[in-house]
Amino acid sequence: MNIFEFFKKFPNEESCRIHFKNHRDKVGVICKKCKGEHHYWLSTIQYYKCKQCGFRTSLKSGTVMENSKLPFQYWYIAFMFATSTKKSFSSLEIQRQLNHKFYEPIWSMMHKIRRVMCKADEEYKLEGSIELDEGFFVTVPNKEERKEKQELKRGVGSQRNSKVLVMVESELNPNQTNQHKANRIVKRLKMVHIEDYKHNTLSKELEKAVETKKTYLITDDGRHYSKLKGLVKSHTSINTKNLKSDKVLPWVHKTISNAKRLFLGIHHSIGRDYTQNYLSEYCFKFNRRNEVDIFDELLLCSVKNTWY
């Protein structure tokens, strides 16, 4: 949806409210008091009323907009910006576009939307041939880490580096003849912010992200990957000492480099406590790059009662 289509479809606050209610009715409303699923709509006060206990639920309650005082049109514009391009928009830029006085509510809104994207990708698992590797993203340490006033280290062990586990579905392309392009076709991907590369951490995240019984894992020969063999159907460990890593694991390294450029160019710096939100936004948009209406999918995800 481009900006002309958006304002043609949602010219004012009321049109956004009506559209949001229609999507909420499709998903259904669950009463917070008795868990009832049948409600009346009180049009005069814009509330749902539970048929079982009479408890009233606002249109925003139980959705991503809960406790937000921002108008529906603000949220819809944010949904449009979040899904209309391959890139991203910073919260500061959204604030400028909305001409809103305060930064904090816009920042909070954008991170709520990113958490919805994270929940949406958690509903499925990767399977088949999967490339796996780690990436190190430069982030801003949280307040507790800054208070310690430790001398910053260099390299992999730096306090500014956040560890990210990257998993990409890919398969060999038998028709690839161009030696400058990857010989594998990419499908879906997941990126997870982790604290360390210990076996327990890796195995836990792997079991949550992939169908282990249907997975053919491809990694480098790092020691922290050696114990993953028993978790998946097949594990191929490749020594990359004399090989170019972008040939062995092409899409993992493209994903890491593209995500780093995106974060640096759009956000300039990201807080360590919110790294997963930015990663989830990148994955959500990449995994739905071929879908026609990603806007409606994000909206449906935003009204799911079980997530809030």
PDB file of N, CA and C in Angstrom, residues 59-123:
ATOM      1  N   LEU A  59     -12.622  -0.848  22.462  1.00  0.00           N
ATOM      2  CA  LEU A  59     -12.169  -1.326  21.151  1.00  0.00           C
ATOM      3  C   LEU A  59     -10.667  -1.607  21.140  1.00  0.00           C
ATOM      4  N   LYS A  60      -9.916  -0.854  21.910  1.00  0.00           N
ATOM      5  CA  LYS A  60      -8.462  -1.042  21.949  1.00  0.00           C
ATOM      6  C   LYS A  60      -8.023  -2.116  22.944  1.00  0.00           C
ATOM      7  N   SER A  61      -8.840  -2.376  23.948  1.00  0.00           N
ATOM      8  CA  SER A  61      -8.457  -3.308  25.008  1.00  0.00           C
ATOM      9  C   SER A  61      -8.234  -4.712  24.454  1.00  0.00           C
ATOM     10  N   GLY A  62      -7.137  -5.344  24.886  1.00  0.00           N
ATOM     11  CA  GLY A  62      -6.833  -6.693  24.425  1.00  0.00           C
ATOM     12  C   GLY A  62      -6.141  -6.740  23.083  1.00  0.00           C
ATOM     13  N   THR A  63      -5.728  -5.579  22.581  1.00  0.00           N
ATOM     14  CA  THR A  63      -5.008  -5.510  21.307  1.00  0.00           C
ATOM     15  C   THR A  63      -3.683  -4.789  21.526  1.00  0.00           C
ATOM     16  N   VAL A  64      -2.939  -4.609  20.455  1.00  0.00           N
ATOM     17  CA  VAL A  64      -1.664  -3.907  20.561  1.00  0.00           C
ATOM     18  C   VAL A  64      -1.856  -2.452  20.987  1.00  0.00           C
ATOM     19  N   MET A  65      -3.056  -1.910  20.798  1.00  0.00           N
ATOM     20  CA  MET A  65      -3.333  -0.516  21.138  1.00  0.00           C
ATOM     21  C   MET A  65      -3.781  -0.318  22.574  1.00  0.00           C
ATOM     22  N   GLU A  66      -3.836  -1.364  23.362  1.00  0.00           N
ATOM     23  CA  GLU A  66      -4.326  -1.267  24.731  1.00  0.00           C
ATOM     24  C   GLU A  66      -3.511  -0.249  25.542  1.00  0.00           C
ATOM     25  N   ASN A  67      -4.217   0.572  26.307  1.00  0.00           N
ATOM     26  CA  ASN A  67      -3.630   1.618  27.162  1.00  0.00           C
ATOM     27  C   ASN A  67      -2.966   2.742  26.377  1.00  0.00           C
ATOM     28  N   SER A  68      -3.188   2.776  25.074  1.00  0.00           N
ATOM     29  CA  SER A  68      -2.615   3.844  24.258  1.00  0.00           C
ATOM     30  C   SER A  68      -3.645   4.948  24.047  1.00  0.00           C
ATOM     31  N   LYS A  69      -3.220   6.191  24.240  1.00  0.00           N
ATOM     32  CA  LYS A  69      -4.105   7.339  24.023  1.00  0.00           C
ATOM     33  C   LYS A  69      -3.937   7.924  22.621  1.00  0.00           C
ATOM     34  N   LEU A  70      -3.049   7.351  21.837  1.00  0.00           N
ATOM     35  CA  LEU A  70      -2.852   7.839  20.476  1.00  0.00           C
ATOM     36  C   LEU A  70      -4.064   7.481  19.620  1.00  0.00           C
ATOM     37  N   PRO A  71      -4.446   8.329  18.678  1.00  0.00           N
ATOM     38  CA  PRO A  71      -5.608   8.039  17.830  1.00  0.00           C
ATOM     39  C   PRO A  71      -5.365   6.842  16.899  1.00  0.00           C
ATOM     40  N   PHE A  72      -6.446   6.263  16.409  1.00  0.00           N
ATOM     41  CA  PHE A  72      -6.353   5.118  15.513  1.00  0.00           C
ATOM     42  C   PHE A  72      -5.572   5.475  14.249  1.00  0.00           C
ATOM     43  N   GLN A  73      -5.745   6.666  13.754  1.00  0.00           N
ATOM     44  CA  GLN A  73      -5.065   7.047  12.518  1.00  0.00           C
ATOM     45  C   GLN A  73      -3.545   7.076  12.687  1.00  0.00           C
ATOM     46  N   TYR A  74      -3.061   7.442  13.862  1.00  0.00           N
ATOM     47  CA  TYR A  74      -1.622   7.383  14.146  1.00  0.00           C
ATOM     48  C   TYR A  74      -1.117   5.943  13.988  1.00  0.00           C
ATOM     49  N   TRP A  75      -1.851   5.012  14.596  1.00  0.00           N
ATOM     50  CA  TRP A  75      -1.461   3.609  14.526  1.00  0.00           C
ATOM     51  C   TRP A  75      -1.494   3.108  13.082  1.00  0.00           C
ATOM     52  N   TYR A  76      -2.509   3.497  12.337  1.00  0.00           N
ATOM     53  CA  TYR A  76      -2.631   3.045  10.951  1.00  0.00           C
ATOM     54  C   TYR A  76      -1.501   3.599  10.081  1.00  0.00           C
ATOM     55  N   ILE A  77      -1.153   4.838  10.319  1.00  0.00           N
ATOM     56  CA  ILE A  77      -0.025   5.419   9.573  1.00  0.00           C
ATOM     57  C   ILE A  77       1.268   4.683   9.921  1.00  0.00           C
ATOM     58  N   ALA A  78       1.433   4.327  11.197  1.00  0.00           N
ATOM     59  CA  ALA A  78       2.613   3.566  11.621  1.00  0.00           C
ATOM     60  C   ALA A  78       2.628   2.182  10.974  1.00  0.00           C
ATOM     61  N   PHE A  79       1.457   1.509  10.891  1.00  0.00           N
ATOM     62  CA  PHE A  79       1.369   0.222  10.206  1.00  0.00           C
ATOM     63  C   PHE A  79       1.778   0.365   8.740  1.00  0.00           C
ATOM     64  N   MET A  80       1.322   1.447   8.115  1.00  0.00           N
ATOM     65  CA  MET A  80       1.638   1.672   6.706  1.00  0.00           C
ATOM     66  C   MET A  80       3.126   1.888   6.499  1.00  0.00           C
ATOM     67  N   PHE A  81       3.744   2.726   7.347  1.00  0.00           N
ATOM     68  CA  PHE A  81       5.178   2.972   7.230  1.00  0.00           C
ATOM     69  C   PHE A  81       5.979   1.696   7.506  1.00  0.00           C
ATOM     70  N   ALA A  82       5.495   0.874   8.437  1.00  0.00           N
ATOM     71  CA  ALA A  82       6.219  -0.343   8.822  1.00  0.00           C
ATOM     72  C   ALA A  82       6.162  -1.432   7.755  1.00  0.00           C
ATOM     73  N   THR A  83       5.190  -1.341   6.840  1.00  0.00           N
ATOM     74  CA  THR A  83       5.013  -2.421   5.859  1.00  0.00           C
ATOM     75  C   THR A  83       5.152  -1.975   4.407  1.00  0.00           C
ATOM     76  N   SER A  84       5.287  -0.679   4.164  1.00  0.00           N
ATOM     77  CA  SER A  84       5.253  -0.195   2.778  1.00  0.00           C
ATOM     78  C   SER A  84       6.600  -0.258   2.073  1.00  0.00           C
ATOM     79  N   THR A  85       7.694  -0.417   2.815  1.00  0.00           N
ATOM     80  CA  THR A  85       9.014  -0.447   2.201  1.00  0.00           C
ATOM     81  C   THR A  85       9.830  -1.627   2.730  1.00  0.00           C
ATOM     82  N   LYS A  86      10.873  -1.984   1.993  1.00  0.00           N
ATOM     83  CA  LYS A  86      11.798  -3.019   2.460  1.00  0.00           C
ATOM     84  C   LYS A  86      12.626  -2.521   3.632  1.00  0.00           C
ATOM     85  N   LYS A  87      12.850  -1.222   3.655  1.00  0.00           N
ATOM     86  CA  LYS A  87      13.652  -0.633   4.725  1.00  0.00           C
ATOM     87  C   LYS A  87      12.785  -0.425   5.956  1.00  0.00           C
ATOM     88  N   SER A  88      13.159   0.546   6.766  1.00  0.00           N
ATOM     89  CA  SER A  88      12.423   0.800   8.001  1.00  0.00           C
ATOM     90  C   SER A  88      12.361   2.300   8.233  1.00  0.00           C
ATOM     91  N   PHE A  89      11.642   2.678   9.284  1.00  0.00           N
ATOM     92  CA  PHE A  89      11.565   4.076   9.688  1.00  0.00           C
ATOM     93  C   PHE A  89      11.885   4.161  11.169  1.00  0.00           C
ATOM     94  N   SER A  90      12.663   5.140  11.541  1.00  0.00           N
ATOM     95  CA  SER A  90      12.956   5.334  12.957  1.00  0.00           C
ATOM     96  C   SER A  90      11.761   5.976  13.640  1.00  0.00           C
ATOM     97  N   SER A  91      11.694   5.830  14.955  1.00  0.00           N
ATOM     98  CA  SER A  91      10.600   6.433  15.720  1.00  0.00           C
ATOM     99  C   SER A  91      10.636   7.955  15.607  1.00  0.00           C
ATOM    100  N   LEU A  92      11.836   8.529  15.521  1.00  0.00           N
ATOM    101  CA  LEU A  92      11.962   9.976  15.395  1.00  0.00           C
ATOM    102  C   LEU A  92      11.385  10.461  14.067  1.00  0.00           C
ATOM    103  N   GLU A  93      11.604   9.689  13.004  1.00  0.00           N
ATOM    104  CA  GLU A  93      11.061  10.069  11.706  1.00  0.00           C
ATOM    105  C   GLU A  93       9.533   9.940  11.698  1.00  0.00           C
ATOM    106  N   ILE A  94       8.998   8.901  12.352  1.00  0.00           N
ATOM    107  CA  ILE A  94       7.544   8.754  12.463  1.00  0.00           C
ATOM    108  C   ILE A  94       6.964   9.929  13.239  1.00  0.00           C
ATOM    109  N   GLN A  95       7.654  10.352  14.288  1.00  0.00           N
ATOM    110  CA  GLN A  95       7.199  11.509  15.068  1.00  0.00           C
ATOM    111  C   GLN A  95       7.137  12.756  14.183  1.00  0.00           C
ATOM    112  N   ARG A  96       8.148  12.945  13.348  1.00  0.00           N
ATOM    113  CA  ARG A  96       8.163  14.108  12.446  1.00  0.00           C
ATOM    114  C   ARG A  96       6.996  14.043  11.462  1.00  0.00           C
ATOM    115  N   GLN A  97       6.767  12.854  10.902  1.00  0.00           N
ATOM    116  CA  GLN A  97       5.708  12.709   9.908  1.00  0.00           C
ATOM    117  C   GLN A  97       4.328  12.926  10.527  1.00  0.00           C
ATOM    118  N   LEU A  98       4.148  12.500  11.774  1.00  0.00           N
ATOM    119  CA  LEU A  98       2.869  12.677  12.455  1.00  0.00           C
ATOM    120  C   LEU A  98       2.736  14.061  13.084  1.00  0.00           C
ATOM    121  N   ASN A  99       3.855  14.786  13.147  1.00  0.00           N
ATOM    122  CA  ASN A  99       3.877  16.116  13.771  1.00  0.00           C
ATOM    123  C   ASN A  99       3.387  16.052  15.208  1.00  0.00           C
ATOM    124  N   HIS A 100       3.819  15.014  15.906  1.00  0.00           N
ATOM    125  CA  HIS A 100       3.419  14.829  17.301  1.00  0.00           C
ATOM    126  C   HIS A 100       4.429  15.525  18.210  1.00  0.00           C
ATOM    127  N   LYS A 101       3.943  16.073  19.303  1.00  0.00           N
ATOM    128  CA  LYS A 101       4.797  16.884  20.165  1.00  0.00           C
ATOM    129  C   LYS A 101       5.827  16.056  20.920  1.00  0.00           C
ATOM    130  N   PHE A 102       5.421  14.850  21.386  1.00  0.00           N
ATOM    131  CA  PHE A 102       6.280  14.056  22.259  1.00  0.00           C
ATOM    132  C   PHE A 102       6.826  12.824  21.539  1.00  0.00           C
ATOM    133  N   TYR A 103       8.068  12.489  21.866  1.00  0.00           N
ATOM    134  CA  TYR A 103       8.742  11.350  21.229  1.00  0.00           C
ATOM    135  C   TYR A 103       8.381  10.015  21.882  1.00  0.00           C
ATOM    136  N   GLU A 104       8.242   9.984  23.207  1.00  0.00           N
ATOM    137  CA  GLU A 104       8.094   8.728  23.948  1.00  0.00           C
ATOM    138  C   GLU A 104       6.894   7.888  23.511  1.00  0.00           C
ATOM    139  N   PRO A 105       5.681   8.464  23.361  1.00  0.00           N
ATOM    140  CA  PRO A 105       4.554   7.620  22.934  1.00  0.00           C
ATOM    141  C   PRO A 105       4.721   7.039  21.536  1.00  0.00           C
ATOM    142  N   ILE A 106       5.401   7.760  20.646  1.00  0.00           N
ATOM    143  CA  ILE A 106       5.647   7.250  19.290  1.00  0.00           C
ATOM    144  C   ILE A 106       6.669   6.115  19.349  1.00  0.00           C
ATOM    145  N   TRP A 107       7.701   6.293  20.160  1.00  0.00           N
ATOM    146  CA  TRP A 107       8.707   5.243  20.353  1.00  0.00           C
ATOM    147  C   TRP A 107       8.056   3.982  20.911  1.00  0.00           C
ATOM    148  N   SER A 108       7.198   4.140  21.909  1.00  0.00           N
ATOM    149  CA  SER A 108       6.496   3.003  22.508  1.00  0.00           C
ATOM    150  C   SER A 108       5.592   2.315  21.486  1.00  0.00           C
ATOM    151  N   MET A 109       4.888   3.091  20.678  1.00  0.00           N
ATOM    152  CA  MET A 109       4.016   2.527  19.647  1.00  0.00           C
ATOM    153  C   MET A 109       4.796   1.686  18.655  1.00  0.00           C
ATOM    154  N   MET A 110       5.930   2.182  18.194  1.00  0.00           N
ATOM    155  CA  MET A 110       6.723   1.448  17.201  1.00  0.00           C
ATOM    156  C   MET A 110       7.276   0.142  17.777  1.00  0.00           C
ATOM    157  N   HIS A 111       7.667   0.157  19.052  1.00  0.00           N
ATOM    158  CA  HIS A 111       8.189  -1.073  19.655  1.00  0.00           C
ATOM    159  C   HIS A 111       7.079  -2.083  19.924  1.00  0.00           C
ATOM    160  N   LYS A 112       5.880  -1.618  20.204  1.00  0.00           N
ATOM    161  CA  LYS A 112       4.747  -2.535  20.339  1.00  0.00           C
ATOM    162  C   LYS A 112       4.462  -3.222  19.004  1.00  0.00           C
ATOM    163  N   ILE A 113       4.538  -2.473  17.925  1.00  0.00           N
ATOM    164  CA  ILE A 113       4.323  -3.043  16.591  1.00  0.00           C
ATOM    165  C   ILE A 113       5.413  -4.059  16.274  1.00  0.00           C
ATOM    166  N   ARG A 114       6.642  -3.763  16.642  1.00  0.00           N
ATOM    167  CA  ARG A 114       7.739  -4.711  16.395  1.00  0.00           C
ATOM    168  C   ARG A 114       7.566  -5.992  17.208  1.00  0.00           C
ATOM    169  N   ARG A 115       7.034  -5.876  18.421  1.00  0.00           N
ATOM    170  CA  ARG A 115       6.786  -7.078  19.225  1.00  0.00           C
ATOM    171  C   ARG A 115       5.672  -7.931  18.624  1.00  0.00           C
ATOM    172  N   VAL A 116       4.706  -7.283  17.982  1.00  0.00           N
ATOM    173  CA  VAL A 116       3.667  -8.028  17.249  1.00  0.00           C
ATOM    174  C   VAL A 116       4.303  -8.828  16.115  1.00  0.00           C
ATOM    175  N   MET A 117       5.238  -8.212  15.413  1.00  0.00           N
ATOM    176  CA  MET A 117       5.947  -8.914  14.341  1.00  0.00           C
ATOM    177  C   MET A 117       6.706 -10.120  14.881  1.00  0.00           C
ATOM    178  N   CYS A 118       7.293  -9.955  16.063  1.00  0.00           N
ATOM    179  CA  CYS A 118       8.006 -11.057  16.705  1.00  0.00           C
ATOM    180  C   CYS A 118       7.051 -12.202  17.023  1.00  0.00           C
ATOM    181  N   LYS A 119       5.881 -11.900  17.582  1.00  0.00           N
ATOM    182  CA  LYS A 119       4.889 -12.915  17.908  1.00  0.00           C
ATOM    183  C   LYS A 119       4.399 -13.636  16.657  1.00  0.00           C
ATOM    184  N   ALA A 120       4.252 -12.896  15.556  1.00  0.00           N
ATOM    185  CA  ALA A 120       3.772 -13.495  14.312  1.00  0.00           C
ATOM    186  C   ALA A 120       4.749 -14.533  13.784  1.00  0.00           C
ATOM    187  N   ASP A 121       6.046 -14.241  13.862  1.00  0.00           N
ATOM    188  CA  ASP A 121       7.050 -15.181  13.361  1.00  0.00           C
ATOM    189  C   ASP A 121       7.269 -16.357  14.304  1.00  0.00           C
ATOM    190  N   GLU A 122       6.884 -16.211  15.569  1.00  0.00           N
ATOM    191  CA  GLU A 122       7.008 -17.324  16.512  1.00  0.00           C
ATOM    192  C   GLU A 122       5.966 -18.413  16.256  1.00  0.00           C
ATOM    193  N   GLU A 123       4.960 -18.118  15.435  1.00  0.00           N
ATOM    194  CA  GLU A 123       3.887 -19.078  15.186  1.00  0.00           C
ATOM    195  C   GLU A 123       4.285 -20.185  14.208  1.00  0.00           C
TER     196      GLU A 123
END
